[in-house]
mmCIF file of C-alpha atoms and ligand atoms in Angstrom:
data_model
loop_
_atom_site.group_PDB
_atom_site.id
_atom_site.type_symbol
_atom_site.label_atom_id
_atom_site.label_comp_id
_atom_site.label_asym_id
_atom_site.label_seq_id
_atom_site.Cartn_x
_atom_site.Cartn_y
_atom_site.Cartn_z
ATOM 1 C CA UNK O 1 0.150 0.035 -0.350
ATOM 2 C CA UNK O 2 0.850 4.092 -0.759
ATOM 3 C CA UNK O 3 0.533 6.287 1.820
ATOM 4 C CA UNK O 4 1.577 9.930 0.879
ATOM 5 C CA UNK O 5 2.160 12.306 4.233
ATOM 6 C CA UNK O 6 1.601 16.352 4.132
ATOM 7 C CA UNK O 7 3.556 16.331 1.327
ATOM 8 C CA UNK O 8 5.248 19.890 -0.097
ATOM 9 C CA UNK O 9 6.829 20.298 -4.009
ATOM 10 C CA UNK O 10 8.204 23.545 -4.426
ATOM 11 C CA UNK O 11 9.367 24.935 -7.815
ATOM 12 C CA UNK O 12 12.022 28.317 -8.001
ATOM 13 C CA UNK O 13 9.067 29.974 -5.836
ATOM 14 C CA UNK O 14 6.160 28.598 -6.247
ATOM 15 C CA UNK O 15 4.389 25.721 -3.995
ATOM 16 C CA UNK O 16 2.999 23.643 -6.644
ATOM 17 C CA UNK O 17 1.800 20.882 -3.842
ATOM 18 C CA UNK O 18 0.982 21.749 -0.497
ATOM 19 C CA UNK O 19 0.656 19.344 2.431
ATOM 20 C CA UNK O 20 -1.168 17.235 0.050
ATOM 21 C CA UNK O 21 -1.998 13.694 2.230
ATOM 22 C CA UNK O 22 -3.357 10.552 -0.663
ATOM 23 C CA UNK O 23 -3.094 6.658 -0.478
ATOM 24 C CA UNK O 24 -3.855 3.492 -2.107
ATOM 25 C CA UNK O 25 -4.840 0.126 -0.950
ATOM 26 C CA UNK O 26 -4.715 -3.313 -2.601
ATOM 27 C CA UNK O 27 -7.541 -4.288 -4.771
ATOM 28 C CA UNK O 28 -8.460 -0.248 -5.124
ATOM 29 C CA UNK O 29 -8.493 2.380 -6.874
ATOM 30 C CA UNK O 30 -7.724 6.438 -5.701
ATOM 31 C CA UNK O 31 -8.666 8.711 -7.881
ATOM 32 C CA UNK O 32 -7.584 11.953 -8.266
ATOM 33 C CA UNK O 33 -9.693 14.964 -9.221
ATOM 34 C CA UNK O 34 -8.392 18.525 -9.435
ATOM 35 C CA UNK O 35 -8.059 21.511 -12.601
ATOM 36 C CA UNK O 36 -5.475 22.067 -14.738
ATOM 37 C CA UNK O 37 -2.287 23.535 -12.669
ATOM 38 C CA UNK O 38 -3.359 21.750 -9.308
ATOM 39 C CA UNK O 39 -0.300 19.585 -8.706
ATOM 40 C CA UNK O 40 -1.584 16.118 -9.557
ATOM 41 C CA UNK O 41 1.048 15.829 -11.379
ATOM 42 C CA UNK O 42 3.453 17.177 -8.826
ATOM 43 C CA UNK O 43 2.462 14.779 -6.410
ATOM 44 C CA UNK O 44 2.731 11.747 -8.675
ATOM 45 C CA UNK O 45 6.358 13.092 -9.631
ATOM 46 C CA UNK O 46 7.490 13.684 -6.375
ATOM 47 C CA UNK O 47 5.967 10.316 -4.448
ATOM 48 C CA UNK O 48 7.873 8.605 -7.548
ATOM 49 C CA UNK O 49 11.405 10.311 -7.097
ATOM 50 C CA UNK O 50 11.005 12.181 -10.253
ATOM 51 C CA UNK O 51 11.029 15.443 -8.244
ATOM 52 C CA UNK O 52 12.385 16.117 -4.868
ATOM 53 C CA UNK O 53 9.394 16.815 -1.862
ATOM 54 C CA UNK O 54 10.624 19.589 -0.444
ATOM 55 C CA UNK O 55 8.781 18.253 2.808
ATOM 56 C CA UNK O 56 6.606 15.104 3.612
ATOM 57 C CA UNK O 57 6.821 11.559 3.723
ATOM 58 C CA UNK O 58 6.169 8.942 0.945
ATOM 59 C CA UNK O 59 5.908 5.103 2.327
ATOM 60 C CA UNK O 60 5.527 1.749 0.846
ATOM 61 C CA UNK O 61 4.054 -0.838 2.689
ATOM 62 C CA UNK O 62 5.213 0.792 5.771
ATOM 63 C CA UNK O 63 8.476 1.831 4.315
ATOM 64 C CA UNK O 64 9.575 5.002 4.332
ATOM 65 C CA UNK O 65 10.964 5.595 0.205
ATOM 66 C CA UNK O 66 10.891 9.771 0.818
ATOM 67 C CA UNK O 67 13.146 11.220 -2.029
ATOM 68 C CA UNK O 68 14.543 7.941 -3.407
ATOM 69 C CA UNK O 69 15.253 7.427 -7.195
ATOM 70 C CA UNK O 70 13.092 6.639 -9.146
ATOM 71 C CA UNK O 71 14.821 3.285 -9.970
ATOM 72 C CA UNK O 72 15.158 2.446 -6.436
ATOM 73 C CA UNK O 73 10.979 3.237 -5.727
ATOM 74 C CA UNK O 74 10.408 0.883 -8.726
ATOM 75 C CA UNK O 75 11.918 -1.822 -6.661
ATOM 76 C CA UNK O 76 10.618 -0.919 -3.876
ATOM 77 C CA UNK O 77 6.864 -2.168 -6.022
ATOM 78 C CA UNK O 78 5.375 1.401 -7.214
ATOM 79 C CA UNK O 79 5.841 2.657 -10.727
ATOM 80 C CA UNK O 80 4.691 5.716 -12.623
ATOM 81 C CA UNK O 81 2.450 6.020 -16.006
ATOM 82 C CA UNK O 82 3.380 9.548 -17.140
ATOM 83 C CA UNK O 83 1.267 11.257 -19.375
ATOM 84 C CA UNK O 84 1.941 11.046 -23.005
ATOM 85 C CA UNK O 85 2.269 7.418 -22.699
ATOM 86 C CA UNK O 86 5.836 7.601 -24.244
ATOM 87 C CA UNK O 87 6.084 4.618 -26.094
ATOM 88 C CA UNK O 88 9.629 3.838 -28.081
ATOM 89 C CA UNK O 89 7.932 4.235 -31.260
ATOM 90 C CA UNK O 90 9.797 2.495 -33.516
ATOM 91 C CA UNK O 91 11.124 -0.372 -30.756
ATOM 92 C CA UNK O 92 8.096 -3.502 -31.373
ATOM 93 C CA UNK O 93 5.239 -3.809 -29.150
ATOM 94 C CA UNK O 94 6.961 -6.939 -27.299
ATOM 95 C CA UNK O 95 10.649 -5.085 -26.810
ATOM 96 C CA UNK O 96 8.886 -2.004 -25.177
ATOM 97 C CA UNK O 97 7.235 -3.980 -23.003
ATOM 98 C CA UNK O 98 10.442 -6.462 -21.966
ATOM 99 C CA UNK O 99 12.092 -2.739 -21.325
ATOM 100 C CA UNK O 100 9.766 -2.529 -18.573
ATOM 101 C CA UNK O 101 10.878 -5.698 -17.145
ATOM 102 C CA UNK O 102 14.772 -4.245 -16.807
ATOM 103 C CA UNK O 103 14.686 -5.217 -12.677
ATOM 104 C CA UNK O 104 13.365 -8.441 -13.195
ATOM 105 C CA UNK O 105 15.417 -11.939 -13.946
ATOM 106 C CA UNK O 106 14.884 -13.343 -17.821
ATOM 107 C CA UNK O 107 13.061 -15.800 -16.204
ATOM 108 C CA UNK O 108 10.506 -13.846 -14.361
ATOM 109 C CA UNK O 109 9.987 -11.430 -17.425
ATOM 110 C CA UNK O 110 8.980 -14.201 -19.714
ATOM 111 C CA UNK O 111 6.236 -15.053 -17.203
ATOM 112 C CA UNK O 112 4.715 -11.669 -16.301
ATOM 113 C CA UNK O 113 5.231 -11.048 -20.500
ATOM 114 C CA UNK O 114 2.721 -14.263 -20.297
ATOM 115 C CA UNK O 115 0.190 -12.334 -18.329
ATOM 116 C CA UNK O 116 0.351 -8.437 -19.780
ATOM 117 C CA UNK O 117 -0.353 -10.693 -23.213
ATOM 118 C CA UNK O 118 -3.339 -12.449 -21.110
ATOM 119 C CA UNK O 119 -4.531 -8.888 -20.093
ATOM 120 C CA UNK O 120 -4.112 -6.928 -22.911
ATOM 121 C CA UNK O 121 -4.444 -9.628 -26.033
ATOM 122 C CA UNK O 122 -4.448 -6.376 -28.761
ATOM 123 C CA UNK O 123 -0.251 -6.029 -27.489
ATOM 124 C CA UNK O 124 -0.353 -10.441 -27.902
ATOM 125 C CA UNK O 125 -1.393 -9.785 -31.517
ATOM 126 C CA UNK O 126 0.472 -7.273 -31.931
ATOM 127 C CA UNK O 127 3.762 -7.948 -30.702
ATOM 128 C CA UNK O 128 6.160 -8.069 -33.452
ATOM 129 C CA UNK O 129 4.990 -4.861 -34.670
ATOM 130 C CA UNK O 130 6.319 -0.798 -33.957
ATOM 131 C CA UNK O 131 4.381 0.663 -31.390
ATOM 132 C CA UNK O 132 4.361 3.411 -32.844
ATOM 133 C CA UNK O 133 1.874 2.160 -35.336
ATOM 134 C CA UNK O 134 -0.318 0.986 -32.764
ATOM 135 C CA UNK O 135 -3.546 3.266 -31.810
ATOM 136 C CA UNK O 136 -3.840 6.474 -29.407
ATOM 137 C CA UNK O 137 -5.393 3.511 -26.981
ATOM 138 C CA UNK O 138 -3.051 0.990 -28.216
ATOM 139 C CA UNK O 139 -0.392 2.487 -26.904
ATOM 140 C CA UNK O 140 -1.926 3.598 -23.426
ATOM 141 C CA UNK O 141 -2.806 -0.215 -23.063
ATOM 142 C CA UNK O 142 1.108 -0.932 -23.741
ATOM 143 C CA UNK O 143 2.463 1.571 -21.610
ATOM 144 C CA UNK O 144 0.372 0.183 -18.629
ATOM 145 C CA UNK O 145 1.543 -3.411 -19.676
ATOM 146 C CA UNK O 146 5.244 -1.678 -19.810
ATOM 147 C CA UNK O 147 4.931 -0.280 -16.569
ATOM 148 C CA UNK O 148 2.909 -3.867 -15.114
ATOM 149 C CA UNK O 149 5.978 -5.949 -16.655
ATOM 150 C CA UNK O 150 8.622 -4.645 -13.159
ATOM 151 C CA UNK O 151 5.211 -6.231 -11.256
ATOM 152 C CA UNK O 152 4.074 -2.915 -8.885
ATOM 153 C CA UNK O 153 2.012 -3.326 -5.869
ATOM 154 C CA UNK O 154 1.011 0.079 -6.369
ATOM 155 C CA UNK O 155 0.752 1.242 -9.831
ATOM 156 C CA UNK O 156 0.147 5.251 -10.611
ATOM 157 C CA UNK O 157 -1.456 6.628 -14.081
ATOM 158 C CA UNK O 158 -1.090 10.644 -14.987
ATOM 159 C CA UNK O 159 -4.595 11.098 -17.330
ATOM 160 C CA UNK O 160 -4.374 7.760 -19.091
ATOM 161 C CA UNK O 161 -7.815 8.722 -21.243
ATOM 162 C CA UNK O 162 -6.196 11.812 -22.246
ATOM 163 C CA UNK O 163 -6.652 12.633 -25.998
ATOM 164 C CA UNK O 164 -8.504 9.280 -26.710
ATOM 165 C CA UNK O 165 -11.479 8.665 -28.555
ATOM 166 C CA UNK O 166 -14.607 8.921 -26.094
ATOM 167 C CA UNK O 167 -14.938 4.583 -26.685
ATOM 168 C CA UNK O 168 -10.920 4.207 -26.300
ATOM 169 C CA UNK O 169 -11.482 5.935 -23.041
ATOM 170 C CA UNK O 170 -13.831 3.559 -21.783
ATOM 171 C CA UNK O 171 -11.948 0.660 -22.795
ATOM 172 C CA UNK O 172 -8.729 2.523 -21.009
ATOM 173 C CA UNK O 173 -10.124 2.736 -18.094
ATOM 174 C CA UNK O 174 -11.427 -0.571 -18.058
ATOM 175 C CA UNK O 175 -8.014 -1.861 -18.037
ATOM 176 C CA UNK O 176 -7.322 0.549 -14.687
ATOM 177 C CA UNK O 177 -10.423 -1.049 -13.058
ATOM 178 C CA UNK O 178 -9.031 -4.605 -14.566
ATOM 179 C CA UNK O 179 -4.851 -3.718 -12.975
ATOM 180 C CA UNK O 180 -6.901 -3.264 -9.309
ATOM 181 C CA UNK O 181 -8.758 -6.287 -9.698
ATOM 182 C CA UNK O 182 -5.942 -8.161 -10.138
ATOM 183 C CA UNK O 183 -4.887 -6.522 -6.627
ATOM 184 C CA UNK O 184 -2.566 -3.688 -7.611
ATOM 185 C CA UNK O 185 -3.257 -0.419 -5.552
ATOM 186 C CA UNK O 186 -4.297 2.492 -7.842
ATOM 187 C CA UNK O 187 -3.438 5.901 -7.791
ATOM 188 C CA UNK O 188 -5.650 7.942 -10.655
ATOM 189 C CA UNK O 189 -5.318 11.031 -11.761
ATOM 190 C CA UNK O 190 -7.984 11.406 -14.764
ATOM 191 C CA UNK O 191 -9.536 14.321 -16.105
ATOM 192 C CA UNK O 192 -12.675 12.771 -16.959
ATOM 193 C CA UNK O 193 -14.029 13.407 -13.510
ATOM 194 C CA UNK O 194 -17.241 12.024 -14.654
ATOM 195 C CA UNK O 195 -15.965 8.438 -16.174
ATOM 196 C CA UNK O 196 -13.083 8.289 -13.221
ATOM 197 C CA UNK O 197 -16.020 8.506 -10.496
ATOM 198 C CA UNK O 198 -17.359 5.088 -12.039
ATOM 199 C CA UNK O 199 -14.552 3.136 -11.463
ATOM 200 C CA UNK O 200 -12.995 4.764 -8.588
ATOM 201 C CA UNK O 201 -13.289 3.056 -4.898
ATOM 202 C CA UNK O 202 -11.807 6.811 -3.352
ATOM 203 C CA UNK O 203 -11.214 10.029 -4.371
ATOM 204 C CA UNK O 204 -8.983 13.051 -3.405
ATOM 205 C CA UNK O 205 -9.748 15.957 -4.926
ATOM 206 C CA UNK O 206 -7.197 19.207 -5.586
ATOM 207 C CA UNK O 207 -6.997 22.465 -5.597
ATOM 208 C CA UNK O 208 -4.297 24.384 -5.858
ATOM 209 C CA UNK O 209 -2.356 22.405 -4.668
ATOM 210 C CA UNK O 210 -4.140 21.775 -1.334
ATOM 211 C CA UNK O 211 -6.640 18.666 -0.609
ATOM 212 C CA UNK O 212 -10.287 19.800 -1.116
ATOM 213 C CA UNK O 213 -12.116 16.988 -0.310
ATOM 214 C CA UNK O 214 -10.812 13.383 0.821
ATOM 215 C CA UNK O 215 -13.022 10.512 0.771
ATOM 216 C CA UNK O 216 -15.244 7.460 -0.457
ATOM 217 C CA UNK O 217 -15.769 7.558 -4.765
ATOM 218 C CA UNK O 218 -19.692 7.530 -3.153
ATOM 219 C CA UNK O 219 -19.576 10.479 -0.988
ATOM 220 C CA UNK O 220 -17.638 12.681 -3.990
ATOM 221 C CA UNK O 221 -20.271 11.478 -6.361
ATOM 222 C CA UNK O 222 -22.221 13.766 -3.963
ATOM 223 C CA UNK O 223 -19.993 16.118 -2.653
ATOM 224 C CA UNK O 224 -19.614 19.966 -4.146
ATOM 225 C CA UNK O 225 -16.509 20.987 -3.144
ATOM 226 C CA UNK O 226 -15.415 17.821 -5.928
ATOM 227 C CA UNK O 227 -18.251 19.195 -7.819
ATOM 228 C CA UNK O 228 -16.453 22.820 -7.799
ATOM 229 C CA UNK O 229 -13.084 21.077 -9.136
ATOM 230 C CA UNK O 230 -14.091 18.933 -11.793
ATOM 231 C CA UNK O 231 -16.303 22.164 -12.907
ATOM 232 C CA UNK O 232 -13.171 24.105 -12.906
ATOM 233 C CA UNK O 233 -11.556 21.262 -15.623
ATOM 234 C CA UNK O 234 -14.591 21.649 -17.520
ATOM 235 C CA UNK O 235 -15.050 25.196 -17.627
ATOM 236 C CA UNK O 236 -11.000 24.299 -19.431
ATOM 237 C CA UNK O 237 -11.741 21.576 -21.303
ATOM 238 C CA UNK O 238 -14.537 23.550 -23.369
HETATM 239 N N1 ATP Y 301 9.299 21.833 -13.878
HETATM 240 C C1 ATP Y 301 8.153 23.247 -13.123
HETATM 241 N N2 ATP Y 301 8.768 23.460 -12.618
HETATM 242 C C2 ATP Y 301 8.653 24.887 -12.386
HETATM 243 N N3 ATP Y 301 7.152 25.297 -12.094
HETATM 244 C C3 ATP Y 301 6.101 23.509 -12.134
HETATM 245 C C4 ATP Y 301 6.663 23.149 -12.516
HETATM 246 N N4 ATP Y 301 6.096 21.833 -13.004
HETATM 247 C C5 ATP Y 301 4.916 22.204 -12.577
HETATM 248 N N5 ATP Y 301 5.121 23.390 -12.016
HETATM 249 C C6 ATP Y 301 3.805 24.432 -12.323
HETATM 250 O O1 ATP Y 301 3.139 23.610 -10.089
HETATM 251 C C7 ATP Y 301 1.804 23.844 -10.648
HETATM 252 C C8 ATP Y 301 1.061 22.453 -10.704
HETATM 253 O O2 ATP Y 301 1.519 21.852 -11.416
HETATM 254 P P1 ATP Y 301 0.669 20.500 -11.818
HETATM 255 O O3 ATP Y 301 1.113 20.030 -13.252
HETATM 256 O O4 ATP Y 301 1.468 19.285 -11.082
HETATM 257 O O5 ATP Y 301 -0.715 20.758 -12.392
HETATM 258 P P2 ATP Y 301 -1.763 19.255 -12.610
HETATM 259 O O6 ATP Y 301 -2.780 19.285 -11.569
HETATM 260 O O7 ATP Y 301 -0.775 17.808 -12.849
HETATM 261 O O8 ATP Y 301 -2.088 20.238 -14.280
HETATM 262 P P3 ATP Y 301 -3.054 19.363 -15.352
HETATM 263 O O9 ATP Y 301 -4.269 18.780 -15.386
HETATM 264 O O10 ATP Y 301 -2.703 20.684 -16.359
HETATM 265 O O11 ATP Y 301 -1.963 18.032 -15.786
HETATM 266 C C9 ATP Y 301 1.383 24.334 -11.369
HETATM 267 O O12 ATP Y 301 1.300 25.550 -11.470
HETATM 268 C C10 ATP Y 301 2.426 24.561 -12.464
HETATM 269 O O13 ATP Y 301 2.595 25.590 -13.304
HETATM 270 MG MG1 MG Y 302 -0.709 17.221 -15.122
#
């Protein structure tokens, strides 16, 4: 399980994250909502070790991993799928996946690869093809698969449905639910609040670097401050 406590992130002069606490538990999805610039990505990036938090604590299964290098955090069982997918376009689907399994032994890697193909059959069908030839939604599945190659117990996903057609958004979010159902703890940032709320178990809503709501998803669906957080986003989308 992931626990983020009183996290602060600073860039030069601005404090992007101011005392954020959030958690992710096995088999469940914690949805992070908030308008553009609320500090969602900064929270994830700091938890993953990509930026050094100014203050606060990140623990994985009770172990303090605050400020560790990203690859060390991956070895401790947590992986971030950043915004924008970033698959290696000229490499094959399988080569992309194998790169994600760099922390594993060869035997383990082959075993997890088979599991990934079982979870995402389209990746198996296209395994020898260039990743750049996949559709946006398929590339997102590949980004998920690559993250799963390190056998994470916690996975953080930054806006996986960004820029996808509505039907693709549905299957990407279905895949997110599938990862949670496989027992992984999921921390999901999703700009499509309505669809995110459909699959979420817990919700953390952020505004201007702070948490303005934290609680069960069913409560979030009827809470005004959450509504405001995603009304802000909707306004920006239009
Ligand atoms: N590398 C950086 N250097 C300086 N400021 C940054 C940097 N990255 C983010 N910021 C600022 O920190 C604040 C939070 O940004 P962040 O990307 O975490 O928000 P977000 O909630 O993920 O937004 P979005 O919905 O647009 O992805 C913003 O004001 C942003 O301009
Ligand atoms: Mg972001």
